mmCIF file of C-alpha atoms and ligand atoms in Angstrom:
data_model
loop_
_atom_site.group_PDB
_atom_site.id
_atom_site.type_symbol
_atom_site.label_atom_id
_atom_site.label_comp_id
_atom_site.label_asym_id
_atom_site.label_seq_id
_atom_site.Cartn_x
_atom_site.Cartn_y
_atom_site.Cartn_z
ATOM 1 C CA MET A 1 -28.637 -8.150 6.780
ATOM 2 C CA PRO A 2 -29.231 -9.686 10.207
ATOM 3 C CA ASP A 3 -26.264 -10.469 12.419
ATOM 4 C CA ASP A 4 -26.940 -14.214 12.580
ATOM 5 C CA GLU A 5 -26.916 -14.394 8.795
ATOM 6 C CA THR A 6 -23.448 -12.826 8.599
ATOM 7 C CA GLU A 7 -22.100 -15.121 11.311
ATOM 8 C CA THR A 8 -23.040 -18.307 9.477
ATOM 9 C CA ARG A 9 -20.552 -17.505 6.695
ATOM 10 C CA THR A 10 -17.338 -19.372 7.273
ATOM 11 C CA ASP A 11 -15.186 -16.599 5.762
ATOM 12 C CA ASN A 12 -16.571 -14.153 8.341
ATOM 13 C CA ARG A 13 -14.522 -15.595 11.142
ATOM 14 C CA VAL A 14 -11.744 -13.297 12.235
ATOM 15 C CA SER A 15 -10.926 -14.083 15.815
ATOM 16 C CA HIS A 16 -7.662 -13.214 17.507
ATOM 17 C CA PRO A 17 -8.554 -13.699 21.179
ATOM 18 C CA ILE A 18 -5.154 -12.762 22.620
ATOM 19 C CA PHE A 19 -4.679 -9.759 20.349
ATOM 20 C CA ALA A 20 -8.262 -8.625 20.996
ATOM 21 C CA ARG A 21 -7.659 -8.542 24.748
ATOM 22 C CA PHE A 22 -4.303 -6.848 24.267
ATOM 23 C CA TYR A 23 -5.832 -4.231 21.946
ATOM 24 C CA ALA A 24 -8.667 -3.483 24.346
ATOM 25 C CA ARG A 25 -6.024 -2.424 26.910
ATOM 26 C CA ALA A 26 -3.446 -0.906 24.547
ATOM 27 C CA SER A 27 -6.065 1.217 22.809
ATOM 28 C CA ALA A 28 -6.994 2.827 26.128
ATOM 29 C CA ALA A 29 -3.339 3.860 26.502
ATOM 30 C CA MET A 30 -3.362 5.182 22.917
ATOM 31 C CA GLU A 31 -6.389 7.318 23.786
ATOM 32 C CA ARG A 32 -4.499 8.738 26.766
ATOM 33 C CA GLY A 33 -1.557 9.336 24.422
ATOM 34 C CA GLY A 34 -3.668 11.536 22.142
ATOM 35 C CA ILE A 35 -5.070 9.351 19.348
ATOM 36 C CA GLY A 36 -8.547 10.527 20.358
ATOM 37 C CA GLU A 37 -7.807 13.961 18.864
ATOM 38 C CA HIS A 38 -7.133 12.247 15.556
ATOM 39 C CA ARG A 39 -10.424 10.374 15.872
ATOM 40 C CA ASP A 40 -12.187 13.734 16.315
ATOM 41 C CA ARG A 41 -10.588 15.107 13.166
ATOM 42 C CA LEU A 42 -11.152 11.847 11.304
ATOM 43 C CA LEU A 43 -14.909 12.083 11.812
ATOM 44 C CA ALA A 44 -15.484 15.866 11.822
ATOM 45 C CA GLY A 45 -18.032 17.024 9.255
ATOM 46 C CA LEU A 46 -19.536 13.604 8.571
ATOM 47 C CA ALA A 47 -23.296 13.432 8.116
ATOM 48 C CA GLY A 48 -25.949 10.927 7.115
ATOM 49 C CA ARG A 49 -25.438 7.156 6.987
ATOM 50 C CA VAL A 50 -21.974 5.855 7.861
ATOM 51 C CA ILE A 51 -20.438 2.382 7.743
ATOM 52 C CA GLU A 52 -17.415 1.788 9.977
ATOM 53 C CA VAL A 53 -15.319 -1.222 9.021
ATOM 54 C CA GLY A 54 -13.390 -3.096 11.718
ATOM 55 C CA ALA A 55 -14.754 -0.982 14.551
ATOM 56 C CA GLY A 56 -12.761 -2.830 17.224
ATOM 57 C CA ASN A 57 -13.905 -1.916 20.720
ATOM 58 C CA GLY A 58 -15.797 1.099 19.408
ATOM 59 C CA LEU A 59 -13.402 3.905 20.302
ATOM 60 C CA ASN A 60 -14.596 6.050 17.395
ATOM 61 C CA PHE A 61 -18.207 5.984 18.491
ATOM 62 C CA THR A 62 -18.161 8.898 20.944
ATOM 63 C CA HIS A 63 -16.440 11.065 18.308
ATOM 64 C CA TYR A 64 -19.230 10.964 15.691
ATOM 65 C CA PRO A 65 -20.805 14.384 15.114
ATOM 66 C CA PRO A 66 -24.570 14.719 15.697
ATOM 67 C CA GLN A 67 -25.229 15.195 11.964
ATOM 68 C CA VAL A 68 -24.527 11.474 11.512
ATOM 69 C CA GLU A 69 -27.920 9.744 11.287
ATOM 70 C CA ARG A 70 -26.725 6.220 11.957
ATOM 71 C CA VAL A 71 -23.590 4.119 11.996
ATOM 72 C CA LEU A 72 -23.381 0.485 10.938
ATOM 73 C CA ALA A 73 -20.266 -0.811 12.691
ATOM 74 C CA ILE A 74 -18.748 -4.024 11.325
ATOM 75 C CA GLU A 75 -16.510 -6.011 13.666
ATOM 76 C CA PRO A 76 -15.550 -9.655 13.124
ATOM 77 C CA ASP A 77 -13.795 -10.423 16.412
ATOM 78 C CA PRO A 78 -16.293 -11.612 19.061
ATOM 79 C CA HIS A 79 -14.488 -10.072 22.050
ATOM 80 C CA LEU A 80 -13.999 -6.666 20.441
ATOM 81 C CA ARG A 81 -17.521 -6.778 19.044
ATOM 82 C CA SER A 82 -19.007 -7.243 22.487
ATOM 83 C CA LEU A 83 -16.966 -4.257 23.764
ATOM 84 C CA ALA A 84 -18.162 -2.260 20.753
ATOM 85 C CA GLU A 85 -21.749 -3.119 21.600
ATOM 86 C CA GLN A 86 -21.191 -1.653 25.075
ATOM 87 C CA ALA A 87 -19.524 1.435 23.580
ATOM 88 C CA ALA A 88 -22.477 1.879 21.214
ATOM 89 C CA THR A 89 -24.765 2.472 24.200
ATOM 90 C CA GLN A 90 -22.693 5.590 25.069
ATOM 91 C CA ALA A 91 -22.527 6.976 21.531
ATOM 92 C CA PRO A 92 -24.175 10.323 20.753
ATOM 93 C CA VAL A 93 -25.610 8.874 17.518
ATOM 94 C CA PRO A 94 -27.348 5.538 16.780
ATOM 95 C CA VAL A 95 -24.736 2.807 16.277
ATOM 96 C CA GLU A 96 -25.579 -0.763 15.266
ATOM 97 C CA VAL A 97 -22.745 -3.246 15.722
ATOM 98 C CA VAL A 98 -22.782 -6.363 13.536
ATOM 99 C CA SER A 99 -20.473 -9.217 12.663
ATOM 100 C CA GLY A 100 -18.806 -9.120 9.275
ATOM 101 C CA VAL A 101 -15.562 -8.788 7.390
ATOM 102 C CA ALA A 102 -14.191 -6.108 5.114
ATOM 103 C CA ASP A 103 -13.933 -8.542 2.211
ATOM 104 C CA ARG A 104 -17.673 -9.070 2.218
ATOM 105 C CA LEU A 105 -19.500 -6.195 3.817
ATOM 106 C CA PRO A 106 -23.020 -7.023 4.958
ATOM 107 C CA ALA A 107 -24.534 -3.996 3.216
ATOM 108 C CA ALA A 108 -26.261 -3.039 -0.026
ATOM 109 C CA ASP A 109 -24.622 -1.152 -2.888
ATOM 110 C CA ALA A 110 -24.410 2.643 -2.417
ATOM 111 C CA ALA A 111 -26.218 2.408 0.940
ATOM 112 C CA PHE A 112 -23.927 4.851 2.786
ATOM 113 C CA ASP A 113 -22.863 8.468 2.556
ATOM 114 C CA ALA A 114 -19.492 7.652 4.061
ATOM 115 C CA ALA A 115 -17.245 4.826 5.220
ATOM 116 C CA VAL A 116 -14.715 4.973 8.045
ATOM 117 C CA VAL A 117 -11.614 2.828 8.451
ATOM 118 C CA SER A 118 -9.223 3.379 11.331
ATOM 119 C CA LEU A 119 -6.251 1.114 11.996
ATOM 120 C CA VAL A 120 -7.927 -1.616 9.954
ATOM 121 C CA LEU A 121 -6.458 -1.634 6.447
ATOM 122 C CA CYS A 122 -3.220 -2.837 8.040
ATOM 123 C CA SER A 123 -4.988 -6.054 9.067
ATOM 124 C CA VAL A 124 -7.371 -7.029 6.281
ATOM 125 C CA PRO A 125 -6.091 -9.979 4.249
ATOM 126 C CA ASP A 126 -6.563 -8.190 0.908
ATOM 127 C CA GLN A 127 -6.600 -4.376 0.837
ATOM 128 C CA ALA A 128 -7.783 -4.161 -2.779
ATOM 129 C CA ARG A 129 -10.746 -6.398 -2.101
ATOM 130 C CA ALA A 130 -11.667 -4.596 1.135
ATOM 131 C CA LEU A 131 -11.485 -1.210 -0.572
ATOM 132 C CA ALA A 132 -13.544 -2.478 -3.518
ATOM 133 C CA GLU A 133 -16.183 -3.474 -0.984
ATOM 134 C CA VAL A 134 -16.030 -0.044 0.661
ATOM 135 C CA ARG A 135 -16.423 1.564 -2.767
ATOM 136 C CA ARG A 136 -19.418 -0.669 -3.500
ATOM 137 C CA VAL A 137 -21.343 0.345 -0.373
ATOM 138 C CA VAL A 138 -20.563 4.094 -0.514
ATOM 139 C CA ARG A 139 -22.725 6.156 -2.875
ATOM 140 C CA GLY A 140 -21.194 8.142 -5.736
ATOM 141 C CA GLY A 141 -19.865 11.395 -4.291
ATOM 142 C CA GLY A 142 -19.668 9.784 -0.841
ATOM 143 C CA GLN A 143 -16.565 9.749 1.308
ATOM 144 C CA LEU A 144 -13.994 7.402 2.741
ATOM 145 C CA ARG A 145 -12.383 8.679 5.950
ATOM 146 C CA PHE A 146 -9.173 6.915 6.951
ATOM 147 C CA LEU A 147 -6.759 6.882 9.884
ATOM 148 C CA GLU A 148 -4.068 4.283 9.325
ATOM 149 C CA HIS A 149 -0.464 3.535 10.132
ATOM 150 C CA VAL A 150 1.490 3.157 6.905
ATOM 151 C CA ARG A 151 4.796 2.460 5.205
ATOM 152 C CA ALA A 152 7.593 4.735 6.396
ATOM 153 C CA ASP A 153 9.086 7.308 4.026
ATOM 154 C CA GLY A 154 12.579 6.702 5.376
ATOM 155 C CA PRO A 155 14.391 3.653 3.955
ATOM 156 C CA ARG A 156 15.677 2.333 7.294
ATOM 157 C CA LEU A 157 12.313 2.211 9.007
ATOM 158 C CA ALA A 158 10.676 0.900 5.814
ATOM 159 C CA ARG A 159 13.248 -1.913 5.745
ATOM 160 C CA LEU A 160 12.500 -2.787 9.375
ATOM 161 C CA GLN A 161 8.768 -2.783 8.602
ATOM 162 C CA ARG A 162 9.313 -5.186 5.682
ATOM 163 C CA LEU A 163 11.299 -7.514 7.898
ATOM 164 C CA LEU A 164 8.710 -7.451 10.686
ATOM 165 C CA ASP A 165 5.821 -7.915 8.267
ATOM 166 C CA ALA A 166 7.471 -10.985 6.781
ATOM 167 C CA THR A 167 8.014 -12.511 10.228
ATOM 168 C CA VAL A 168 6.535 -11.766 13.637
ATOM 169 C CA TRP A 169 4.335 -8.679 13.287
ATOM 170 C CA PRO A 170 1.222 -10.251 11.731
ATOM 171 C CA VAL A 171 1.515 -13.246 14.066
ATOM 172 C CA PHE A 172 1.432 -11.172 17.248
ATOM 173 C CA GLY A 173 -0.602 -8.266 15.888
ATOM 174 C CA GLY A 174 -3.798 -10.022 14.881
ATOM 175 C CA GLY A 175 -2.828 -10.011 11.194
ATOM 176 C CA CYS A 176 -1.509 -6.439 11.290
ATOM 177 C CA HIS A 177 1.198 -5.314 8.840
ATOM 178 C CA SER A 178 3.278 -2.388 10.018
ATOM 179 C CA GLY A 179 4.260 -0.955 6.629
ATOM 180 C CA ARG A 180 1.547 -1.169 3.991
ATOM 181 C CA ASP A 181 1.260 1.521 1.316
ATOM 182 C CA THR A 182 -2.370 2.194 2.191
ATOM 183 C CA VAL A 183 -2.666 5.572 0.472
ATOM 184 C CA ALA A 184 -1.668 3.994 -2.852
ATOM 185 C CA ALA A 185 -4.210 1.217 -2.247
ATOM 186 C CA ILE A 186 -6.983 3.763 -1.595
ATOM 187 C CA GLN A 187 -6.160 5.542 -4.849
ATOM 188 C CA ALA A 188 -5.868 2.278 -6.777
ATOM 189 C CA ALA A 189 -9.355 1.396 -5.566
ATOM 190 C CA GLY A 190 -10.736 4.423 -7.418
ATOM 191 C CA PHE A 191 -11.042 6.937 -4.571
ATOM 192 C CA GLN A 192 -9.826 10.498 -5.030
ATOM 193 C CA ILE A 193 -7.890 11.752 -2.020
ATOM 194 C CA THR A 194 -9.240 15.150 -0.985
ATOM 195 C CA SER A 195 -7.202 15.708 2.166
ATOM 196 C CA ILE A 196 -4.357 13.967 3.886
ATOM 197 C CA GLU A 197 -2.177 14.623 6.905
ATOM 198 C CA ARG A 198 0.903 12.615 7.756
ATOM 199 C CA PHE A 199 2.016 12.377 11.367
ATOM 200 C CA ARG A 200 3.865 10.123 13.776
ATOM 201 C CA PHE A 201 2.079 8.375 16.589
ATOM 202 C CA PRO A 202 3.643 7.884 19.017
ATOM 203 C CA ASP A 203 6.071 10.664 18.253
ATOM 204 C CA GLY A 204 9.080 9.422 20.234
ATOM 205 C CA ARG A 205 12.769 9.883 19.522
ATOM 206 C CA ILE A 206 13.161 6.255 18.455
ATOM 207 C CA PRO A 207 10.472 5.625 15.828
ATOM 208 C CA PHE A 208 8.116 2.749 16.603
ATOM 209 C CA PRO A 209 7.468 0.518 13.533
ATOM 210 C CA THR A 210 3.855 1.687 13.328
ATOM 211 C CA ALA A 211 4.593 5.358 14.075
ATOM 212 C CA PRO A 212 4.087 6.719 10.517
ATOM 213 C CA HIS A 213 0.361 7.490 10.201
ATOM 214 C CA VAL A 214 -1.972 9.110 7.729
ATOM 215 C CA ARG A 215 -5.345 10.647 8.385
ATOM 216 C CA GLY A 216 -7.503 11.872 5.550
ATOM 217 C CA ALA A 217 -10.543 11.842 3.340
ATOM 218 C CA ALA A 218 -11.212 10.494 -0.124
ATOM 219 C CA THR A 219 -14.231 10.651 -2.398
ATOM 220 C CA ARG A 220 -15.859 7.988 -4.491
ATOM 221 C CA PRO A 221 -16.294 9.847 -7.801
ATOM 222 C CA ASP A 222 -19.903 10.523 -8.822
ATOM 223 C CA ASP A 223 -19.361 8.995 -12.235
ATOM 224 C CA ASP A 224 -17.585 5.964 -10.784
ATOM 225 C CA VAL A 225 -17.226 3.415 -13.557
ATOM 226 C CA HIS A 226 -15.080 0.993 -11.564
ATOM 227 C CA ASP A 227 -16.305 -2.565 -11.661
ATOM 228 C CA THR A 228 -18.248 -2.924 -8.407
ATOM 229 C CA GLU A 229 -18.667 -6.668 -8.741
ATOM 230 C CA THR A 230 -16.653 -8.052 -5.818
ATOM 231 C CA ARG A 231 -18.480 -11.246 -4.938
HETATM 232 C C1 LIG B 1 -6.081 -2.319 15.565
HETATM 233 S S1 LIG B 1 -7.761 -2.724 15.624
HETATM 234 C C2 LIG B 1 -8.536 -1.159 15.263
HETATM 235 C C3 LIG B 1 -9.915 -1.054 15.811
HETATM 236 C C4 LIG B 1 -10.638 0.265 15.595
HETATM 237 N N1 LIG B 1 -10.932 0.506 14.206
HETATM 238 C C5 LIG B 1 -9.894 1.441 16.172
HETATM 239 O O1 LIG B 1 -9.717 2.448 15.477
HETATM 240 O O2 LIG B 1 -9.518 1.384 17.338
HETATM 241 C C6 LIG B 1 -7.967 -3.628 14.096
HETATM 242 C C7 LIG B 1 -9.385 -4.078 13.892
HETATM 243 O O3 LIG B 1 -9.527 -4.657 12.583
HETATM 244 C C8 LIG B 1 -10.398 -5.754 12.705
HETATM 245 N N2 LIG B 1 -10.221 -6.641 11.554
HETATM 246 C C9 LIG B 1 -9.230 -7.526 11.334
HETATM 247 N N3 LIG B 1 -9.435 -8.183 10.185
HETATM 248 C C10 LIG B 1 -10.579 -7.688 9.666
HETATM 249 C C11 LIG B 1 -11.329 -7.970 8.496
HETATM 250 N N4 LIG B 1 -10.918 -8.890 7.618
HETATM 251 N N5 LIG B 1 -12.463 -7.291 8.291
HETATM 252 C C12 LIG B 1 -12.871 -6.341 9.164
HETATM 253 N N6 LIG B 1 -12.209 -6.041 10.291
HETATM 254 C C13 LIG B 1 -11.072 -6.713 10.533
HETATM 255 C C14 LIG B 1 -10.002 -6.381 14.015
HETATM 256 O O4 LIG B 1 -10.945 -7.313 14.509
HETATM 257 C C15 LIG B 1 -9.849 -5.143 14.880
HETATM 258 O O5 LIG B 1 -11.049 -4.737 15.422
#
């Protein structure tokens, strides 16, 4: 679907100009802090056609392995999308950056061998709907790779996350929620988790609200009988 067609939809507009500029800078610091190693592991072994949802400023692009034939990168925010377009020119594999939202991916059913979400399922308005869309566009037997900050295991940090998510965090974080149970949402969407690693990033003495992370892979079952009608 051409870019201009996706941009005419009113529900495609996700624009957080202040957050987008903040993220463009903060993400560079996160790369220096080591998140890039997680991006490498997130994408290792991928091949074929890949859709990346909420690509931001395109920091995953240089980490795609050469076996990936092409990446369709969806990014709704205009500022981040233009940075992603620049990043795409440096990618080792063909990357096309288009406007779109997770709720309504501009892609055909089963068109991709894999989907990638990193630090995105915290921000989509409806995780179940976004993941249903991901399941729709990934072929049976295809993969979902995820790198997300998630709900804390410990009750104190989880309580702080709940408080922040009900107040300031989404307002200042471009719609981000610090403590979603994203792994449960991935499973509820019909994906089978095949690998998962839990880690803290950053790993300081005083835990940051978004420190608990997961990185992993899940498969859309071959005989997927989930209802794929999401529109
Ligand atoms: C924290 S940034 C992460 C960017 C990138 N994936 C990364 O790993 O650095 C969150 C991204 O989610 C995008 N986003 C927010 N709401 C979205 C939605 N409804 N659909 C798709 N992307 C969305 C934002 O525009 C932003 O690029």
